[in-house]
Amino acid sequence: MAGKRRDAQAGEVAVVADTTQVVIVGGGFAGVACARRLAGTPGIAVTLVDQRAEQEFTPLLYQVATAELPATDVRFDLRQRLGADAGSQLQVRTATVVALTAAPDAAPGYTVTLDDGELLPGDVVVLAAGSRPAYVDVAGADRFAYPLYSIDGAVQIRDRLRQRLGPNRRGRGFQLAVVGGGATGVEAAGALADALGNGTGPLGSTTTLTLLEQGQILLPGFHDQSQQAAAAHLRERGVEIRCGATVTEVAPDHLILSTGEVIPSDLTGWAGGVTAAPLVAAAGLPTGPGGRVTVTPELTVPGYPGLYAVGDAANIPTPGAAGGWLPQLASVAAQSGQWAARAIAAARRGEPGQPFRYQDRGVLALLDRQTLIAELGERYHEVHGRLAFASWLAVHAELVPDAETQLAGWRHWAAEFYLHPARQPATAPAEPVPS
C-alpha cells in the first residue's frame, strides 16, 4: 500500500511507494559506504551493481605492484562485506551497467540497463561508477603503460618485474619509469625503489627509475616542505626526478617527452591521473573537469531529481579547494557515499537534503616502508621507522568499515609489509591476474 508524506519544500502531500528502490552503480569506496549506510533503513531497498562484486582497497595497490602484498589482501567480496543476500533489502548484482536513462513516459525514477540486457528500475540512482586512467591522448599509453589504479594494473606490474628480475636475468640492465608525480606516483616510485634496493639503500648500478611530472613540482596540493622532503628522499634512494615536461608517447622500451627527449623504460607505471567512467558520458549528464558529473552541494545532478553522483564520478564543489572541487581521494569517496545515503533516507521522510560537509583527515604520502609525510591542516609531519607505516594504516583504517575485517586486514598488512625482511618482487609466489 502506498503511504503519504508532506513535501518539505512545497508543503504538499505526495504519494510515497511502500518501498523506495535505490540502485547504486559501482562497488568502490563511495558505493559501499552508501549501501552500508542505507542497509536496514525502513522503506528502502538497495541493489548495488558492480562488474566484479568486489571492492579493491586502492590505497594499497602499489604494494601489490611491488609484491609486498598479495592481491587477495586488497580485494573484498561485496556480498560478504555488506551481508547481502537474495532475501534481504540489500542485494549485490554482478554486472556491468551500460546505460542510465530516465524512466519512460515522464514517470519519476530511472532505468539502469545491464550488459545482459536486463533493465533495473530505480526510484533513486546513486552513480558511484568510479574512474579509469586518464591517458590524455598520449600515444601508446593505453597499450604499453601499466595503470596504478586497479588490481589488474598492479598485478601486471608485479608480474613484469618478476620476468625482468628473475634468477636468469640478474645483473642485466633494467629501466623503469613512473608517469605522474602526485601521491600515487610518488608512493609507487618510493615502493619500487625500496623493493629494488632491497630496502637497504639506493638502486643498483644497473637499474634506473625515473619519476616524471608534467608540472614543476612533485605532490601538487601538498605544502612546500612536503614537496621538497619527498623529492630529496626519492633522490637519496636513486630515483631520477624529471619535472616540467609532458610525456607524449609510450613505447615498449622508451618514453618520448614534449621536449623530444627519449627516456629508456622497460616498464612504465601510469599514475597520470584519472577520468570518469565511460557511463558518465554515455548517460549525457552535465560534466566538468575530468569528465566527471558536476553536482550540487547536496550531491545531486542538476535537473535530474533522485539522481546522485559521488566519489570519483563527481565534481563536488568546495570553496577554497584546488579548482573549486574536492580531490579524487578514497576518503572523499567514502564520505560522499555516506552523505548521499543520509540524503536519500531524509528524502524518504520528506526532509530536504543538506550540503555535503567533508571532514578533512589531512593528506599522506608513504615514501617507503619507513618514511611517511603527513599534513594535518597547516602542520607538516615526517614520521620514520615502523611507526610510519603503522600511522599510515591507522589513518586509512576508517575506509574499512567492517571492524572484523579491519582488524584482520591491519594485522596481515602490518606483518606482510614491515615486519618481514625486505624482499625482491621476483621472489614472491606466483598469483593469477583477477578475471
Coordinates of C-alpha atoms in Angstrom, one line a residue, residues 13-408:
V13 CA 1.1 15.9 0.3
A14 CA 2.7 13.4 -2.1
V15 CA 2.2 9.7 -2.6
V16 CA 5.1 7.6 -1.5
A17 CA 5.6 4.0 -2.6
D18 CA 5.8 1.4 0.2
T19 CA 9.4 0.8 -0.8
T20 CA 11.9 3.2 -2.4
Q21 CA 14.1 1.3 -4.9
V22 CA 17.7 2.5 -4.8
V23 CA 20.2 1.4 -7.4
I24 CA 23.8 2.0 -6.6
V25 CA 26.2 1.8 -9.6
G26 CA 29.7 0.9 -8.5
G27 CA 31.2 -1.0 -5.6
G28 CA 34.1 1.2 -4.7
F29 CA 34.5 3.3 -1.6
A30 CA 31.6 5.6 -2.4
G31 CA 29.1 2.9 -3.4
V32 CA 29.9 0.6 -0.5
A33 CA 29.7 3.4 2.0
C34 CA 26.3 4.4 0.6
A35 CA 25.0 0.8 0.6
R36 CA 26.1 0.2 4.2
R37 CA 24.5 3.4 5.4
L38 CA 21.2 2.6 3.7
A39 CA 21.2 -1.1 4.8
G40 CA 18.2 -1.7 7.1
T41 CA 16.6 1.7 6.5
P42 CA 12.8 1.2 6.7
G43 CA 11.1 1.5 3.4
I44 CA 14.3 1.4 1.3
A45 CA 15.5 -1.5 -0.8
V46 CA 19.1 -1.3 -2.2
T47 CA 20.6 -3.0 -5.3
L48 CA 24.3 -2.5 -5.7
V49 CA 25.7 -3.3 -9.2
D50 CA 29.4 -3.9 -9.8
Q51 CA 31.1 -5.7 -12.6
R52 CA 33.0 -8.0 -10.2
A53 CA 31.1 -7.7 -7.0
E54 CA 34.4 -6.9 -5.3
Q55 CA 35.9 -3.9 -3.7
E56 CA 39.5 -3.0 -4.2
F57 CA 41.4 -1.3 -1.4
T58 CA 43.1 1.1 -3.8
P59 CA 45.5 2.9 -1.3
L60 CA 47.5 -0.4 -1.1
L61 CA 47.7 -1.2 -4.9
Y62 CA 51.3 0.0 -5.3
Q63 CA 52.3 -2.5 -2.6
V64 CA 50.7 -5.3 -4.7
A65 CA 52.7 -4.0 -7.6
T66 CA 56.0 -4.5 -5.7
A67 CA 54.9 -7.9 -4.3
E68 CA 54.8 -6.7 -0.8
L69 CA 51.2 -7.7 -0.5
P70 CA 49.2 -10.4 -2.4
A71 CA 46.2 -9.1 -4.5
T72 CA 43.9 -11.2 -2.3
D73 CA 44.7 -8.9 0.7
V74 CA 43.3 -5.8 -1.0
R75 CA 40.2 -7.3 -2.6
F76 CA 36.9 -7.9 -0.7
D77 CA 33.8 -9.8 -1.6
L78 CA 30.9 -7.3 -1.6
R79 CA 28.2 -9.8 -0.6
Q80 CA 30.2 -10.8 2.4
R81 CA 31.1 -7.3 3.3
L82 CA 27.6 -5.9 3.1
G83 CA 25.8 -9.0 4.4
A84 CA 23.7 -9.1 1.2
D85 CA 21.5 -12.0 0.2
A86 CA 18.6 -12.6 -2.2
G87 CA 16.0 -12.3 0.5
S88 CA 17.2 -9.1 2.1
Q89 CA 16.5 -5.4 1.3
L90 CA 20.2 -5.2 0.2
Q91 CA 21.3 -7.1 -2.9
V92 CA 24.6 -7.2 -4.9
R93 CA 24.5 -7.8 -8.6
T94 CA 27.5 -8.9 -10.7
A95 CA 27.1 -7.0 -14.0
T96 CA 28.3 -4.0 -16.0
V97 CA 25.9 -1.1 -16.3
V98 CA 25.9 0.1 -19.9
A99 CA 23.2 2.8 -19.8
L100 CA 21.3 5.0 -17.5
T101 CA 18.1 6.6 -18.7
A102 CA 15.1 8.5 -17.3
A103 CA 12.0 6.4 -16.7
P104 CA 9.7 6.3 -19.8
D105 CA 6.5 8.4 -20.1
A106 CA 7.8 11.2 -17.8
A107 CA 7.4 8.9 -14.8
P108 CA 9.7 9.5 -11.8
G109 CA 12.8 7.4 -11.5
Y110 CA 15.4 5.9 -13.8
T111 CA 16.1 2.7 -15.7
V112 CA 19.6 1.1 -15.4
T113 CA 20.5 -1.2 -18.3
L114 CA 22.8 -4.1 -17.6
D115 CA 25.2 -5.7 -20.1
D116 CA 22.9 -8.8 -20.4
G117 CA 20.0 -6.5 -21.4
E118 CA 18.2 -6.6 -18.1
L119 CA 16.5 -3.4 -17.0
L120 CA 16.6 -2.4 -13.4
P121 CA 14.1 0.3 -12.3
G122 CA 15.2 2.7 -9.7
D123 CA 13.3 5.5 -7.9
V124 CA 16.7 6.7 -6.8
V125 CA 20.1 6.1 -8.5
V126 CA 23.5 6.7 -7.0
L127 CA 26.2 7.0 -9.6
A128 CA 29.4 5.7 -7.9
A129 CA 30.9 4.3 -11.1
G130 CA 34.4 5.4 -10.2
S131 CA 37.1 6.3 -12.7
R132 CA 39.6 5.0 -15.2
P133 CA 43.1 6.0 -16.1
A134 CA 43.4 9.3 -18.0
Y135 CA 45.9 8.8 -20.8
V136 CA 45.1 12.3 -22.2
D137 CA 45.8 11.3 -25.8
V138 CA 49.3 10.1 -25.0
A139 CA 50.2 7.8 -27.9
G140 CA 50.7 4.2 -26.8
A141 CA 49.9 4.8 -23.1
D142 CA 46.8 2.6 -23.1
R143 CA 48.9 -0.3 -24.6
F144 CA 52.3 0.0 -23.0
A145 CA 51.8 1.7 -19.7
Y146 CA 50.5 -0.2 -16.7
P147 CA 47.9 1.7 -14.6
L148 CA 48.4 2.1 -10.9
Y149 CA 44.7 2.5 -10.2
S150 CA 43.4 -1.1 -10.3
I151 CA 44.4 -4.6 -9.1
D152 CA 44.8 -5.7 -12.7
G153 CA 47.4 -3.0 -13.4
A154 CA 49.2 -3.6 -10.1
V155 CA 49.4 -7.4 -10.8
Q156 CA 50.7 -6.7 -14.4
I157 CA 53.5 -4.5 -13.0
R158 CA 54.4 -7.2 -10.4
D159 CA 54.5 -9.9 -13.0
R160 CA 56.6 -7.8 -15.3
L161 CA 59.0 -7.1 -12.5
R162 CA 59.3 -10.9 -11.9
Q163 CA 60.0 -11.5 -15.5
R164 CA 62.8 -8.9 -15.7
L165 CA 64.3 -9.6 -12.3
G166 CA 64.1 -13.4 -12.2
P167 CA 67.2 -15.5 -11.4
N168 CA 68.3 -15.8 -15.0
R169 CA 68.3 -12.0 -15.6
R170 CA 70.2 -10.9 -12.5
G171 CA 72.8 -8.2 -13.3
R172 CA 71.2 -7.1 -16.6
G173 CA 70.2 -3.5 -17.0
F174 CA 66.6 -2.6 -16.2
Q175 CA 65.0 0.8 -16.7
L176 CA 61.7 1.8 -15.0
A177 CA 59.6 4.9 -15.2
V178 CA 56.6 6.2 -13.3
V179 CA 54.4 8.8 -15.0
G180 CA 52.7 11.2 -12.6
G181 CA 54.2 13.0 -9.6
G182 CA 51.1 13.1 -7.4
A183 CA 50.7 11.0 -4.3
T184 CA 50.1 7.8 -6.3
G185 CA 53.1 8.2 -8.4
V186 CA 55.4 9.3 -5.5
E187 CA 54.3 6.4 -3.4
A188 CA 54.8 3.9 -6.3
A189 CA 58.2 5.3 -7.0
G190 CA 59.2 5.0 -3.4
A191 CA 57.9 1.5 -3.1
L192 CA 59.7 0.4 -6.3
A193 CA 63.0 2.0 -5.1
D194 CA 62.5 0.3 -1.7
A195 CA 61.9 -3.1 -3.3
L196 CA 64.6 -2.9 -6.0
G197 CA 67.2 -1.6 -3.5
N198 CA 66.1 -4.5 -1.2
G199 CA 65.1 -1.9 1.5
T200 CA 68.7 -1.2 2.4
G201 CA 69.9 1.5 0.1
P202 CA 69.8 3.2 -3.3
L203 CA 69.1 1.3 -6.6
G204 CA 71.8 -0.9 -8.0
S205 CA 74.1 0.4 -10.8
T206 CA 72.3 -1.5 -13.5
T207 CA 68.8 -0.2 -12.6
T208 CA 67.3 3.2 -13.3
L209 CA 64.0 4.5 -12.0
T210 CA 62.6 7.8 -13.4
L211 CA 59.6 9.7 -12.0
L212 CA 58.1 12.1 -14.4
E213 CA 55.7 15.0 -13.6
Q214 CA 54.5 17.5 -16.1
G215 CA 54.2 20.3 -13.5
Q216 CA 57.1 21.9 -11.9
I217 CA 56.8 20.1 -8.5
L218 CA 56.0 16.8 -7.0
L219 CA 53.0 16.3 -4.8
P220 CA 50.9 19.2 -6.0
G221 CA 48.4 20.2 -3.3
F222 CA 51.0 19.5 -0.5
H223 CA 52.9 22.2 1.2
D224 CA 56.4 23.3 0.0
Q225 CA 58.1 21.5 2.9
S226 CA 56.5 18.2 2.0
Q227 CA 57.3 18.6 -1.7
Q228 CA 60.9 19.3 -1.0
A229 CA 61.2 16.5 1.5
A230 CA 59.7 14.0 -0.9
A231 CA 62.0 14.9 -3.7
A232 CA 65.1 14.8 -1.6
H233 CA 64.2 11.4 -0.1
L234 CA 63.5 9.8 -3.5
R235 CA 66.7 11.2 -4.9
E236 CA 68.6 9.7 -2.0
R237 CA 67.1 6.3 -2.9
G238 CA 68.4 6.7 -6.5
V239 CA 65.2 7.9 -8.2
E240 CA 65.7 10.4 -11.0
I241 CA 63.0 13.1 -11.0
R242 CA 62.0 14.9 -14.1
C243 CA 59.5 17.8 -13.8
G244 CA 58.2 20.3 -16.4
A245 CA 58.0 18.0 -19.4
T246 CA 54.9 16.2 -20.7
V247 CA 55.0 12.5 -21.9
T248 CA 53.8 12.5 -25.5
E249 CA 54.4 8.8 -26.3
V250 CA 54.8 5.5 -24.5
A251 CA 56.6 2.6 -26.3
P252 CA 57.5 -0.9 -25.0
D253 CA 61.1 0.2 -24.2
H254 CA 61.0 4.0 -24.0
L255 CA 59.1 7.3 -23.5
I256 CA 59.1 10.4 -25.6
L257 CA 58.8 13.8 -23.9
S258 CA 57.4 17.0 -25.3
T259 CA 61.0 18.3 -25.5
G260 CA 61.8 15.5 -27.9
E261 CA 64.0 13.7 -25.3
V262 CA 63.8 9.9 -25.2
I263 CA 63.7 8.2 -21.8
P264 CA 64.5 4.5 -21.8
S265 CA 61.9 2.4 -19.9
D266 CA 61.4 -1.4 -19.9
L267 CA 58.4 -0.9 -17.6
T268 CA 56.2 2.2 -17.3
G269 CA 53.8 2.6 -14.5
W270 CA 51.0 5.1 -15.1
A271 CA 49.9 7.5 -12.3
G272 CA 49.0 10.4 -14.6
G273 CA 45.5 10.9 -13.2
V274 CA 42.0 9.6 -13.7
T275 CA 38.9 10.4 -15.7
A276 CA 35.3 9.4 -15.1
A277 CA 34.0 6.0 -16.1
P278 CA 32.5 5.8 -19.6
L279 CA 29.0 5.5 -18.3
V280 CA 29.0 9.2 -17.2
A281 CA 29.5 10.4 -20.8
A282 CA 27.1 7.8 -22.2
A283 CA 24.3 9.0 -19.9
G284 CA 24.6 12.5 -21.3
L285 CA 24.9 14.1 -17.8
P286 CA 26.4 17.6 -17.3
T287 CA 30.2 17.2 -16.8
G288 CA 33.2 19.3 -15.9
P289 CA 36.9 18.6 -15.4
G290 CA 37.9 15.0 -15.8
G291 CA 34.6 14.1 -17.5
R292 CA 33.0 13.9 -14.0
V293 CA 29.5 14.9 -13.2
T294 CA 29.1 18.4 -11.8
V295 CA 26.9 18.0 -8.8
T296 CA 25.1 20.4 -6.4
P297 CA 26.3 20.8 -2.9
E298 CA 23.7 18.2 -1.9
L299 CA 25.4 15.7 -4.3
T300 CA 22.5 15.6 -6.8
V301 CA 22.8 16.1 -10.5
P302 CA 21.1 19.4 -11.6
G303 CA 17.9 18.7 -13.5
Y304 CA 17.7 15.0 -12.5
P305 CA 15.6 14.5 -9.4
G306 CA 16.6 11.5 -7.4
L307 CA 20.0 11.1 -9.2
Y308 CA 23.1 11.4 -7.1
A309 CA 26.8 11.3 -8.2
V310 CA 29.5 10.6 -5.6
G311 CA 33.2 9.7 -5.4
D312 CA 35.4 9.7 -8.5
A313 CA 32.3 10.1 -10.7
A314 CA 31.6 13.6 -9.3
N315 CA 33.0 17.1 -9.2
I316 CA 32.0 18.1 -5.7
P317 CA 32.1 21.9 -5.3
T318 CA 34.1 23.1 -2.3
P319 CA 35.2 26.8 -1.8
G320 CA 38.9 27.1 -1.4
A321 CA 39.8 23.7 -2.9
A322 CA 42.1 23.5 -5.9
G323 CA 39.9 24.2 -9.0
G324 CA 36.9 24.6 -6.7
W325 CA 36.4 20.8 -6.4
L326 CA 37.3 18.2 -3.8
P327 CA 40.1 15.9 -5.0
Q328 CA 39.7 12.3 -6.0
L329 CA 40.6 10.7 -2.7
A330 CA 39.3 7.5 -1.1
S331 CA 38.2 9.5 2.0
V332 CA 36.2 11.9 -0.2
A333 CA 34.5 9.0 -1.9
A334 CA 33.6 7.2 1.3
Q335 CA 32.2 10.3 3.0
S336 CA 30.3 11.4 -0.1
G337 CA 28.7 8.0 -0.3
Q338 CA 27.6 8.1 3.3
W339 CA 26.2 11.6 2.8
A340 CA 24.2 10.6 -0.2
A341 CA 22.7 7.8 1.8
R342 CA 21.7 10.2 4.5
A343 CA 20.1 12.4 1.9
I344 CA 18.1 9.5 0.4
A345 CA 16.8 8.5 3.8
A346 CA 15.9 12.1 4.6
A347 CA 14.0 12.4 1.3
R348 CA 12.1 9.3 2.2
R349 CA 11.0 11.0 5.4
G350 CA 10.0 14.2 3.4
E351 CA 13.0 16.2 4.6
P352 CA 15.3 18.3 2.4
G353 CA 18.9 17.3 1.8
Q354 CA 21.8 19.2 3.3
P355 CA 25.0 20.5 1.6
F356 CA 27.9 18.0 1.8
R357 CA 30.5 18.7 4.5
Y358 CA 33.8 17.0 4.0
Q359 CA 35.8 16.1 7.1
D360 CA 39.4 16.6 6.0
R361 CA 41.7 14.0 7.6
G362 CA 44.8 15.5 6.0
V363 CA 47.0 14.2 3.2
L364 CA 49.6 11.5 3.4
A365 CA 52.4 10.1 1.2
L366 CA 54.3 6.9 2.3
L367 CA 57.7 7.3 0.6
D368 CA 58.9 3.8 1.6
R369 CA 58.2 1.3 4.4
Q370 CA 59.9 3.6 7.0
T371 CA 59.2 7.1 5.8
L372 CA 55.9 8.9 5.9
I373 CA 55.0 12.5 5.0
A374 CA 51.8 13.7 6.6
E375 CA 50.0 17.1 6.5
L376 CA 47.2 17.7 9.1
G377 CA 45.8 21.1 8.4
E378 CA 48.7 23.6 8.2
R379 CA 51.1 21.3 10.1
Y380 CA 53.8 19.2 8.5
H381 CA 55.0 15.9 10.0
E382 CA 57.6 13.5 8.9
V383 CA 57.4 10.1 10.5
H384 CA 60.2 7.5 10.4
G385 CA 60.7 3.8 11.3
R386 CA 57.9 1.2 11.8
L387 CA 55.7 3.9 13.1
A388 CA 55.5 5.4 9.6
F389 CA 53.5 2.5 8.1
A390 CA 51.5 2.0 11.3
S391 CA 50.4 5.6 11.2
W392 CA 49.6 5.4 7.5
L393 CA 47.4 2.3 8.1
A394 CA 45.7 3.9 11.1
V395 CA 44.6 6.9 9.0
H396 CA 43.2 4.6 6.3
A397 CA 41.5 2.2 8.7
E398 CA 38.3 4.2 8.6
L399 CA 38.0 3.2 4.9
V400 CA 37.4 -0.4 6.1
P401 CA 34.1 0.0 8.0
D402 CA 33.8 -3.7 9.0
A403 CA 35.6 -3.9 12.3
E404 CA 36.5 -7.6 12.0
T405 CA 37.9 -7.2 8.5
Q406 CA 39.6 -4.0 9.6
L407 CA 41.5 -5.7 12.4
A408 CA 42.4 -8.8 10.5

